[in-house]
Amino acid sequence: MTSATSLLGALADVGADRVRGGYSRHGFDRVDVELREWFTAEAGARGLGVETDRNGNLWAWWGAPGPNAVVTGSHLDSVPGGGAFDGPLGVVSALAAVDALRAQGFRPARPLAVVVFAEEEGGRFGVPCLGSRLLAGTLDADRARELKDPDGTTLAEAVRAAGLDPRWLGPEPDLLSLVGCFVELHVEQGRGLVDLDAPVGVASSILAHGRWRLTFHGEGNHAGATPLADRCDPMMPAASLVLAARRAAGSVPGARATVGRLVPTPGGTNVIPSTVDVWLDARAPGDADTRRVVDDVVAAAHEAAEAEGCTVTVREESYGDTVVFDSGLRDELAGVLGGVPALPTGAGHDAGVLAQRIPTAMLFVRNPTGVSHAPAEHAEAADCESGVSALARVLAHLAGSPC
Ligand code: GLV
Ligand code: MN
Ligand code: MN
């Protein structure tokens, strides 16, 4: 039997980012392929039958694939310079929970699967939950095939290089119809469980959230030879947008807006950029509030662009409305775990995508730093084992009797 932390330890060097710190593991890149091979080997060593679906998600089946399956898992990719736990903790905990159940002599009465979703963070192609959205049919496959990474490689080219046929990308209703319920274990991305003094909790909801790409178009020129009055510098409205985002979110209760990625082209110290791409991440408790924040930012972007003699184009890259997890399943699982607390999250998850189609729940494991998407993300070994034991109990409960 293995512990979650020993399994995580096996991944300690895979995708370690020597420049940013933490991990950079992105969908279908060399590191991701290594992680997928690792998972396939670990699942195979447990006698699980591993299949890759049409969208590059990995499914490891305990028993023959079939209807009313109980599915657990998460993702192995990361944000640039991310922590060790966001995603991998759910995958290794699922494997460790299978070990624990086997050691108890448990035999599932329903098919049970461990899934690894592809490119959950959208760190390479910009759209989060890429694999689960394609699976569920909430992302158009033609659009997905054309998504480009920062080097200009399309998703179609990337999946082909990873051994998949890009023509296969798209909804898989037959596979999804086998899933009776999905449970994702995840490190908590805040201090909710620290404040509640609990190692494990269940999720109640996810904020509405999305990504918008605003491209400011100006005139590329020389940093020394161009007088200020003669410039159409797209970095000026881009800077205004960053401030407008904070202002707009600050005026809506519970809203957040972030600019974590700003890309000037061509990107030279002594070059006035010709364009600047600004990626806006906006979130709020509801759809209307999220849209209000984005509308305010976009209005400010247009005004600032005009003032500099620039133009701006706006593209919604992804969007997901508020998720309220199935309250029956949530309460049932909290009860199985002896009344653990339920808490909301501002982070997006594949579970949020699946929740639109099937009964879905999440387990959170305490994060003493409360930090996530950064190297300081953490979970103590004892809490990780509490998570494995909670997941094993939940899986035994759900898969223990035929439905
Ligand atoms: C993913 O973790 C997100 O919330 O963006
Ligand atoms: Mn994340
Ligand atoms: Mn995650």
PDB file of C-alpha atoms and ligand atoms in Angstrom, residues 75 86-87 120-121 184 186 189 348-349, ligand 3:
ATOM      1  CA  HIS A  75      -5.430  16.478 -13.287  1.00  0.00           C
ATOM      2  CA  ASP A  86      -3.192  21.297  -7.233  1.00  0.00           C
ATOM      3  CA  GLY A  87      -4.310  18.359  -9.354  1.00  0.00           C
ATOM      4  CA  GLU A 120      -7.150  21.481 -16.595  1.00  0.00           C
ATOM      5  CA  GLU A 121      -5.313  24.722 -15.939  1.00  0.00           C
ATOM      6  CA  GLU A 184     -12.678  14.983  -7.139  1.00  0.00           C
ATOM      7  CA  HIS A 186      -8.337  18.561  -4.254  1.00  0.00           C
ATOM      8  CA  GLN A 189      -6.990  26.797  -2.306  1.00  0.00           C
ATOM      9  CA  GLY A 348     -12.353  26.232 -11.100  1.00  0.00           C
ATOM     10  CA  HIS A 349     -12.268  22.431 -11.433  1.00  0.00           C
TER      11      HIS A 349
HETATM   12 MN    MN B   3      -6.841  21.838  -9.793  1.00  0.00          MN
END
